[in-house]
Coordinates of C-alpha atoms in Angstrom, one line a residue:
R1 CA -19.9 123.0 -3.4
L2 CA -18.9 124.1 -6.7
A3 CA -15.3 125.2 -5.1
D4 CA -14.6 121.4 -4.5
E5 CA -14.4 120.6 -8.0
P6 CA -10.8 120.5 -9.4
A7 CA -11.6 122.6 -12.5
L8 CA -13.0 125.4 -10.6
R9 CA -10.3 125.1 -8.1
A10 CA -7.7 125.2 -10.7
K11 CA -9.2 128.3 -12.5
A12 CA -9.5 130.2 -9.1
I13 CA -5.7 129.7 -8.5
A14 CA -4.8 130.6 -12.1
A15 CA -6.9 133.9 -11.6
A16 CA -5.0 134.9 -8.7
A17 CA -2.1 136.5 -11.1
D18 CA -4.8 138.2 -13.4
A19 CA -4.3 141.9 -13.8
E20 CA -7.9 142.7 -13.6
P21 CA -8.9 143.4 -9.7
C22 CA -12.3 142.3 -10.1
V23 CA -11.0 138.9 -11.1
R24 CA -8.8 138.5 -8.4
F25 CA -11.5 139.8 -5.8
R26 CA -13.9 137.0 -7.2
A27 CA -11.1 134.5 -6.9
A28 CA -10.0 135.3 -3.4
L29 CA -13.8 134.8 -2.5
V30 CA -13.6 131.3 -4.0
L31 CA -10.4 130.4 -2.6
G32 CA -11.5 131.5 0.9
G33 CA -13.2 128.2 1.3
L34 CA -10.4 125.9 0.2
L35 CA -7.4 124.4 2.0
G36 CA -4.0 123.5 0.8
D37 CA -0.5 125.1 0.2
D38 CA -1.5 126.1 -3.6
V39 CA -4.4 128.0 -1.9
V40 CA -2.0 130.0 0.5
V41 CA 0.1 130.8 -2.4
A42 CA -2.6 132.0 -4.5
L43 CA -4.1 134.0 -1.6
A44 CA -0.7 135.5 -1.0
K45 CA -0.5 136.7 -4.6
I46 CA -3.7 138.3 -4.6
A47 CA -3.1 140.0 -1.2
L48 CA 0.3 141.4 -2.2
A49 CA -1.1 142.5 -5.8
A50 CA -3.0 145.6 -4.2
P51 CA -2.2 145.6 -0.5
D52 CA -3.5 149.2 -0.4
D53 CA -7.0 148.3 -1.6
A54 CA -9.5 147.6 1.4
W55 CA -11.6 145.4 -1.0
T56 CA -8.9 142.9 -1.6
R57 CA -8.1 142.7 1.9
T58 CA -11.3 141.9 2.6
A59 CA -11.7 139.3 0.2
V60 CA -8.5 137.6 1.3
A61 CA -9.9 137.6 4.9
T62 CA -12.5 135.3 3.8
A63 CA -10.1 132.7 3.9
L64 CA -9.4 133.3 7.5
P65 CA -8.8 131.8 10.1
A66 CA -7.4 128.7 8.6
H67 CA -4.8 130.3 6.4
T68 CA -4.1 133.4 8.6
G69 CA -0.7 132.0 9.9
P70 CA 0.9 130.7 6.5
L71 CA -0.5 134.0 4.9
L72 CA 1.1 136.2 7.5
A73 CA 4.2 134.3 7.0
A74 CA 4.1 134.9 3.2
V75 CA 3.4 138.7 3.8
L76 CA 6.4 139.2 6.0
Q77 CA 8.7 137.2 3.6
S78 CA 7.7 139.4 0.8
S79 CA 8.4 142.4 2.8
A80 CA 12.2 141.5 2.8
A81 CA 12.4 142.5 -0.9
Q82 CA 11.4 146.0 0.1
A83 CA 13.5 146.6 3.2
P84 CA 14.2 148.7 5.1
S85 CA 10.6 150.2 4.4
P86 CA 8.1 148.0 2.8
A87 CA 5.0 149.6 1.1
A88 CA 2.4 151.0 3.8
G89 CA -0.2 148.4 2.2
V90 CA 2.1 145.6 3.1
Q91 CA 2.7 147.0 6.6
L92 CA -1.2 147.3 7.0
L93 CA -1.8 143.9 5.7
A94 CA 0.8 142.4 8.1
R95 CA -0.7 144.2 10.9
E96 CA -4.3 143.1 10.0
L97 CA -3.3 139.5 9.4
A98 CA -1.7 139.4 12.9
A99 CA -4.6 141.1 14.7
A100 CA -6.9 138.2 13.2
L101 CA -4.5 135.7 14.5
G102 CA -3.9 137.2 17.8
A103 CA -7.9 137.3 18.2
S104 CA -8.1 133.7 17.3
R105 CA -8.1 130.8 20.0
D106 CA -5.1 128.9 18.2
P107 CA -2.3 129.1 20.8
T108 CA -0.1 126.9 18.6
A109 CA -0.4 129.4 15.6
I110 CA -0.1 132.5 17.8
G111 CA 3.0 131.1 19.5
S112 CA 4.7 130.3 16.1
A113 CA 3.8 133.7 14.8
L114 CA 5.2 135.4 17.7
T115 CA 8.4 133.3 17.6
S116 CA 9.1 134.1 13.9
I117 CA 8.1 137.9 14.4
V118 CA 10.5 138.4 17.4
N119 CA 13.4 136.2 15.9
Q120 CA 16.2 138.6 15.2
N121 CA 17.4 136.5 12.2
A122 CA 14.0 136.7 10.5
S123 CA 14.2 137.7 6.8
A124 CA 11.2 140.2 7.0
S125 CA 11.8 143.9 7.0
P126 CA 11.9 145.5 10.5
A127 CA 9.0 147.8 9.6
A128 CA 7.0 145.0 8.7
R129 CA 7.9 142.9 11.8
E130 CA 7.0 145.9 14.1
A131 CA 3.4 146.1 12.0
A132 CA 2.9 142.5 12.8
L133 CA 4.0 142.7 16.5
L134 CA 1.5 145.7 16.9
G135 CA -1.5 143.6 15.4
L136 CA -0.7 140.4 17.1
A137 CA -0.8 142.6 20.3
Q138 CA -4.0 144.2 19.5
G139 CA -5.8 140.9 18.5
L140 CA -4.6 139.5 21.8
Q141 CA -5.9 142.7 23.8
R142 CA -9.6 141.9 22.3
R143 CA -9.6 138.8 24.1
G144 CA -8.0 140.1 27.3
V145 CA -4.6 138.5 27.0
A146 CA -1.2 140.3 27.3
L147 CA 1.4 140.0 24.7
T148 CA 4.0 139.5 27.6
D149 CA 1.9 137.0 29.3
L150 CA 1.4 135.0 26.1
V151 CA 5.3 134.4 26.0
D152 CA 4.9 132.1 29.0
Q153 CA 2.2 130.1 27.5
L154 CA 3.9 129.1 24.4
P155 CA 3.4 125.4 23.7
G156 CA 5.9 122.7 22.6
S157 CA 8.2 120.2 24.3
A158 CA 11.0 123.1 24.9
E159 CA 8.4 125.3 26.5
V160 CA 10.7 126.5 29.2
R161 CA 13.7 127.4 26.9
E162 CA 11.7 128.6 24.0
S163 CA 9.6 130.9 26.2
A164 CA 12.9 132.3 27.8
E165 CA 14.4 132.8 24.5
V166 CA 11.2 134.6 23.0
R167 CA 11.0 137.0 26.1
E168 CA 14.6 137.8 25.8
S169 CA 14.4 138.7 22.3
L170 CA 11.2 140.7 22.9
A171 CA 12.6 142.6 25.8
S172 CA 15.6 143.3 23.4
W173 CA 13.3 144.5 20.8
F174 CA 11.3 146.5 22.9
A175 CA 14.4 148.5 24.4
T176 CA 15.2 149.3 20.7
I177 CA 11.9 150.6 20.1
A178 CA 12.0 152.7 23.4
R179 CA 15.4 154.5 22.2
A180 CA 14.0 155.0 18.7
A181 CA 10.9 156.6 20.1
A182 CA 13.0 158.7 22.6
D183 CA 15.6 159.7 19.7
E184 CA 14.8 163.3 18.8
T185 CA 16.7 162.9 15.6
N186 CA 13.9 160.5 14.4
P187 CA 10.9 161.9 12.5
A188 CA 8.1 162.6 14.6
P189 CA 5.8 159.9 12.6
I190 CA 8.3 157.2 12.8
R191 CA 8.6 157.9 16.7
V192 CA 4.8 158.1 17.1
Q193 CA 4.7 154.4 15.3
K194 CA 7.3 153.3 18.1
V195 CA 5.3 154.7 20.6
A196 CA 2.1 152.9 19.6
L197 CA 4.1 149.7 20.3
L198 CA 5.3 150.7 23.8
R199 CA 1.7 150.3 24.8
Y200 CA 2.2 146.8 24.9
D201 CA 5.5 146.8 26.8
D202 CA 5.2 146.5 30.4
S203 CA 8.9 147.1 31.3
E204 CA 10.1 150.0 33.5
P205 CA 12.3 151.4 30.4
G206 CA 9.1 151.3 28.2
C207 CA 7.1 153.2 31.0
D208 CA 9.9 155.7 31.7
T209 CA 10.0 156.4 27.8
L210 CA 6.4 157.2 27.6
L211 CA 6.3 159.2 30.7
A212 CA 9.3 161.3 29.5
L213 CA 7.5 162.0 26.2
V214 CA 4.2 162.7 27.6
S215 CA 5.3 165.7 30.0
D216 CA 8.4 166.9 28.0
S217 CA 8.2 166.3 24.2
P218 CA 7.7 169.4 22.1
E219 CA 5.6 167.6 19.6
Q220 CA 2.0 167.4 20.5
S221 CA 1.5 164.4 18.4
L222 CA 4.3 162.6 20.4
R223 CA 2.5 163.4 23.7
V224 CA -0.9 162.3 22.7
A225 CA 0.5 159.2 21.7
A226 CA 2.3 158.6 24.7
A227 CA -0.6 159.3 26.7
E228 CA -2.9 156.9 24.7
A229 CA -0.1 154.2 25.1
L230 CA 0.2 154.9 28.9
A231 CA -3.5 153.7 29.2
G232 CA -2.5 150.2 28.6
H233 CA 0.2 150.3 31.4
T234 CA -0.4 149.1 34.9
A235 CA 2.5 150.7 36.8
K236 CA 1.1 152.8 40.0
R237 CA 3.3 155.8 39.1
V238 CA 1.4 156.3 35.7
G239 CA -1.5 157.7 37.4
P240 CA 0.3 160.5 39.4
A241 CA 2.6 161.4 36.7
L242 CA -0.4 162.1 34.4
V243 CA -2.0 164.3 37.1
A244 CA 1.2 166.2 37.7
A245 CA 1.8 166.8 33.9
F246 CA -2.0 167.6 33.2
P247 CA -2.2 171.2 33.9
A248 CA 0.4 172.3 31.5
Q249 CA -1.0 170.4 28.5
T250 CA -3.0 171.5 25.6
P251 CA -6.4 170.4 24.8
A252 CA -5.8 167.3 22.4
V253 CA -3.1 166.0 25.0
R254 CA -5.3 166.6 28.1
R255 CA -8.2 164.5 26.3
A256 CA -5.6 161.5 25.6
M257 CA -4.5 161.9 29.4
L258 CA -8.0 161.7 30.6
D259 CA -8.7 158.7 28.7
A260 CA -5.6 157.0 30.2
L261 CA -6.5 158.0 33.6
I262 CA -10.2 156.8 33.2
A263 CA -8.8 153.5 31.6
R264 CA -7.9 152.1 35.2
P265 CA -10.1 152.0 38.4
E266 CA -7.3 153.1 40.6
R267 CA -6.7 156.1 38.3
V268 CA -10.3 157.2 38.1
A269 CA -10.2 157.4 42.1
L270 CA -7.1 159.8 41.6
L271 CA -8.8 161.8 38.9
L272 CA -11.9 162.2 41.2
D273 CA -9.7 163.5 44.0
E274 CA -8.2 166.2 41.6
L275 CA -11.7 167.1 40.5
E276 CA -13.0 167.3 44.2
A277 CA -10.0 169.4 45.2
G278 CA -10.5 171.8 42.0
R279 CA -7.0 171.0 40.5
I280 CA -8.7 169.8 37.5
A281 CA -12.0 171.7 36.4
R282 CA -15.2 169.5 36.1
S283 CA -15.7 171.0 32.8
E284 CA -12.6 169.2 31.5
I285 CA -15.0 166.0 31.7
D286 CA -17.3 165.8 28.7
A287 CA -20.6 163.6 28.7
S288 CA -18.7 160.6 27.2
R289 CA -16.1 160.5 29.7
A290 CA -18.4 161.2 32.5
G291 CA -20.4 158.3 31.3
R292 CA -17.5 155.9 31.5
M293 CA -16.6 157.3 35.0
T294 CA -20.0 156.9 36.3
N295 CA -20.8 153.4 34.6
G296 CA -17.6 151.6 35.6
G297 CA -17.4 148.4 37.4
D298 CA -16.6 149.7 40.7
A299 CA -19.8 150.8 42.8
A300 CA -17.9 153.4 45.2
I301 CA -16.4 155.0 42.3
R302 CA -19.6 155.1 40.3
Q303 CA -21.3 156.9 43.2
R304 CA -18.5 159.2 43.8
A305 CA -18.3 160.3 40.2
K306 CA -22.0 160.9 40.0
K307 CA -22.1 163.2 42.9
L308 CA -18.7 165.0 41.8
L309 CA -19.8 165.4 38.2
A310 CA -23.4 166.7 39.2
Q311 CA -23.6 170.0 37.2
A312 CA -24.3 172.1 40.0
L313 CA -24.1 176.0 39.5
P314 CA -22.3 178.1 42.0
A315 CA -25.1 180.0 44.1
E316 CA -24.0 183.3 42.4
R317 CA -24.5 182.3 38.9
Q318 CA -27.8 180.5 39.8
K319 CA -29.2 183.8 41.4
V320 CA -28.1 185.6 38.3
L321 CA -29.8 182.8 35.9
D322 CA -32.9 183.1 37.9
D323 CA -33.3 186.8 37.9
Y324 CA -32.7 186.7 34.0
R325 CA -35.1 184.2 33.2
A326 CA -37.7 187.1 32.9
A327 CA -36.0 188.2 29.8
L328 CA -37.3 185.0 28.1
D329 CA -40.8 186.4 28.4
L330 CA -40.3 190.0 27.1
P331 CA -41.0 191.2 23.6
A332 CA -37.6 191.4 21.8
D333 CA -36.2 193.3 18.9
P334 CA -33.7 191.4 17.1
L335 CA -32.0 194.2 15.3
A336 CA -31.5 195.8 18.6
G337 CA -30.0 192.6 19.7
K338 CA -27.7 193.0 16.7
E339 CA -26.2 196.1 18.0
S340 CA -25.6 194.5 21.4
F341 CA -23.8 191.7 19.5
A342 CA -21.6 194.1 17.7
R343 CA -20.9 196.0 20.8
H344 CA -20.3 193.2 23.5
C345 CA -19.7 189.7 21.5
A346 CA -18.1 190.6 18.1
T347 CA -14.7 190.6 19.5
C348 CA -14.8 186.8 19.7
H349 CA -17.9 185.4 17.8
R350 CA -19.2 185.9 14.2
L351 CA -22.6 186.0 13.3
A352 CA -24.5 187.5 10.1
G353 CA -21.3 189.0 9.0
V354 CA -20.5 190.9 12.2
G355 CA -17.5 190.1 14.4
V356 CA -14.3 187.4 14.1
D357 CA -14.0 183.8 14.5
V358 CA -12.1 183.5 17.7
A359 CA -14.8 181.7 20.0
P360 CA -16.7 178.5 19.2
D361 CA -19.1 178.7 16.1
I362 CA -22.9 179.9 17.3
S363 CA -24.3 180.6 14.1
D364 CA -26.2 177.3 13.9
S365 CA -28.6 178.4 16.6
R366 CA -31.8 176.9 15.3
V367 CA -31.2 173.9 17.5
K368 CA -30.9 175.8 20.8
L369 CA -33.7 177.0 22.6
P370 CA -33.7 180.3 24.2
A371 CA -33.4 179.2 27.7
Q372 CA -30.3 177.2 26.7
L373 CA -28.7 180.4 25.2
L374 CA -29.3 182.3 28.4
V375 CA -27.5 179.7 30.2
D376 CA -24.6 179.7 27.6
I377 CA -24.2 183.6 28.0
L378 CA -24.6 183.8 31.9
N379 CA -22.7 180.7 32.7
P380 CA -20.1 180.1 29.8
N381 CA -17.9 177.7 32.2
Q382 CA -20.9 175.2 32.6
A383 CA -20.0 173.4 29.2
I384 CA -16.8 174.4 27.8
D385 CA -15.5 173.3 24.5
N386 CA -11.9 172.3 25.4
N387 CA -10.7 173.5 22.2
Y388 CA -11.6 177.0 23.1
A389 CA -10.5 176.8 26.9
S390 CA -8.4 179.7 28.2
Y391 CA -4.8 179.2 28.6
T392 CA -2.1 181.5 30.4
V393 CA 1.4 181.3 29.0
V394 CA 4.3 182.6 31.1
M395 CA 7.2 183.5 29.0
L396 CA 10.9 183.4 30.5
D397 CA 11.3 187.2 30.7
G398 CA 8.2 187.5 32.9
A399 CA 5.6 188.4 30.2
V400 CA 2.2 186.8 30.6
H401 CA -0.2 186.1 27.8
T402 CA -3.8 184.5 27.9
G403 CA -5.8 183.0 24.9
I404 CA -7.0 179.9 23.2
I405 CA -4.3 177.6 21.6
A406 CA -4.8 178.0 18.1
A407 CA -1.9 176.0 16.9
E408 CA 1.2 174.2 18.0
T409 CA 4.5 172.9 16.6
A410 CA 7.6 171.6 17.9
G411 CA 9.1 175.0 17.8
S412 CA 6.3 177.4 18.5
I413 CA 2.6 177.9 20.0
T414 CA 0.1 180.4 18.5
L415 CA -2.2 182.0 20.9
R416 CA -5.5 183.5 19.7
Q417 CA -6.9 186.4 21.6
P418 CA -10.1 188.4 21.3
E419 CA -10.5 190.4 18.3
N420 CA -8.8 187.8 16.4
K421 CA -5.3 188.8 17.6
T422 CA -2.7 186.2 17.4
L423 CA 0.6 185.7 19.1
D424 CA 3.3 183.4 18.0
L425 CA 5.4 182.3 20.8
L426 CA 8.7 180.5 20.7
R427 CA 9.0 177.4 23.0
S428 CA 12.2 178.3 23.8
D429 CA 11.1 181.4 25.5
V430 CA 8.2 179.8 27.2
E431 CA 8.5 179.0 31.1
L432 CA 5.1 177.7 31.7
I433 CA 1.9 176.8 29.9
R434 CA -1.2 176.4 32.1
S435 CA -4.9 175.8 31.5
N436 CA -7.1 178.2 33.3
G437 CA -10.0 175.5 33.4
V438 CA -12.5 178.3 32.1
S439 CA -13.9 179.5 28.9
L440 CA -12.2 182.5 27.3
M441 CA -15.7 184.3 27.6
P442 CA -15.7 185.9 31.1
E443 CA -18.5 185.4 33.6
G444 CA -20.4 188.7 34.6
F445 CA -22.1 189.4 31.1
E446 CA -25.2 190.5 33.1
K447 CA -23.4 193.5 34.1
Q448 CA -23.2 195.0 30.6
L449 CA -26.9 194.1 29.7
S450 CA -30.4 194.7 30.9
Q451 CA -33.1 192.0 31.0
Q452 CA -34.6 193.8 27.7
Q453 CA -31.1 193.9 26.0
M454 CA -30.7 190.1 26.8
A455 CA -34.0 189.4 25.2
D456 CA -32.9 191.4 22.1
L457 CA -29.6 189.6 21.9
I458 CA -31.2 186.1 22.5
S459 CA -33.6 187.0 19.7
F460 CA -30.9 188.1 17.3
I461 CA -29.1 185.0 18.0
K462 CA -32.1 182.9 17.2
N463 CA -33.1 184.7 14.1
W464 CA -30.2 186.4 12.5
R465 CA -30.8 184.6 9.2
Y466 CA -34.0 185.8 8.8
L467 CA -33.5 189.6 9.4
E468 CA -33.2 190.5 5.6
Q469 CA -35.9 188.1 4.5
P470 CA -38.4 187.4 7.4
I471 CA -40.2 184.5 7.7
P472 CA -43.9 185.3 8.4
G473 CA -44.6 184.7 12.2
T474 CA -40.8 184.5 12.9
V475 CA -39.3 187.9 12.7
S476 CA -41.3 190.9 11.7
G477 CA -39.9 194.2 13.5
K478 CA -40.2 193.9 17.2
Q479 CA -41.2 190.7 18.9

């Protein structure tokens, strides 16, 4: 109610130019409930004074939705003075405002914003316009509207002509973005930004660019970004292309590919085909992705996914586990277990100062029951951390190397092997990279340990931190 008083309104507008962030913040909160062109100018000053500050952007957001369109126009206009590369904060501000506008239900404001963003003669910098386009597309997606579908819904008396002009401009712009994404002379971060926009381009050239990047780019960041972008595409060829490229990909890319496959029901069915045929290991599907597959909208797919993703053990592994469960009831000596660990496990694991860090960290064993540790040791492929999955790399000269992928650049791959050995391999010398779908830790560990030795080993893994200063009743000699 106080904000309606002319004196307070004048003070709030004057405070927009104040040098103190806290003053501008409070002014934005007051201005958020007012209308008028003078309010838009003041809010734009506040927003542009500190576009990198999340609190400032939040305060300005209190003016939404009434001022979203004019504020976006003001921010885009300001970016012209910083062309061709406005500050990151200005781009972020443009994206956030456009996203809020896209999520609104004001077709006139959305259409006006889209028309001004795609206008080739716009004075805003290309980077700010791209940020705004990305935000608008993301906002529209939140309420289930595709960017390209919106073009045909633009309001106005010259709807047909205007829609055709905007569609043509948008198609031309997306074609330019696709070329920039594919251009290897551009820095990878710039290409990743372009790829993010191609998620909302339903054209054949855009899809072609993404499929080429996800399978062939030496830059992991680009392959991940392309896979994420393909999740938004509906072309039938996307699923088969992702499945074909999957075996040669590294863990981060494979996870993005799985998300793209799970994004659409027909691709889930294709993924289930691969799982059933054994071409993709079931261990690739973690609990979160399994939940998305078993709780989807298609009843037939849900039932099939539940059946295929059931963690049934091979009969041989189940028999070994049944035989070794007796070890859980034996008195155990953790010090003897330490000796077994040093002999059989230290080539990949590190515990109590013994061994090397090649495989996953097992030091925080307090949260695991002995029965869980027994399963982890005897059935290492039941639950694989895909960052530690085994890969085979075939070189052009015929050499074959196996290990986990510890690092990857555009020009090289680093494999880490047992005993903490590393191999740096040039991509130009690599013929094939293939996931083995299994853990680096082999099955058959029971051939090296008796039931008593297994009991000792599990006791050491559980109690290693208490060996030097035992906790009464926890570790005191043989147990």
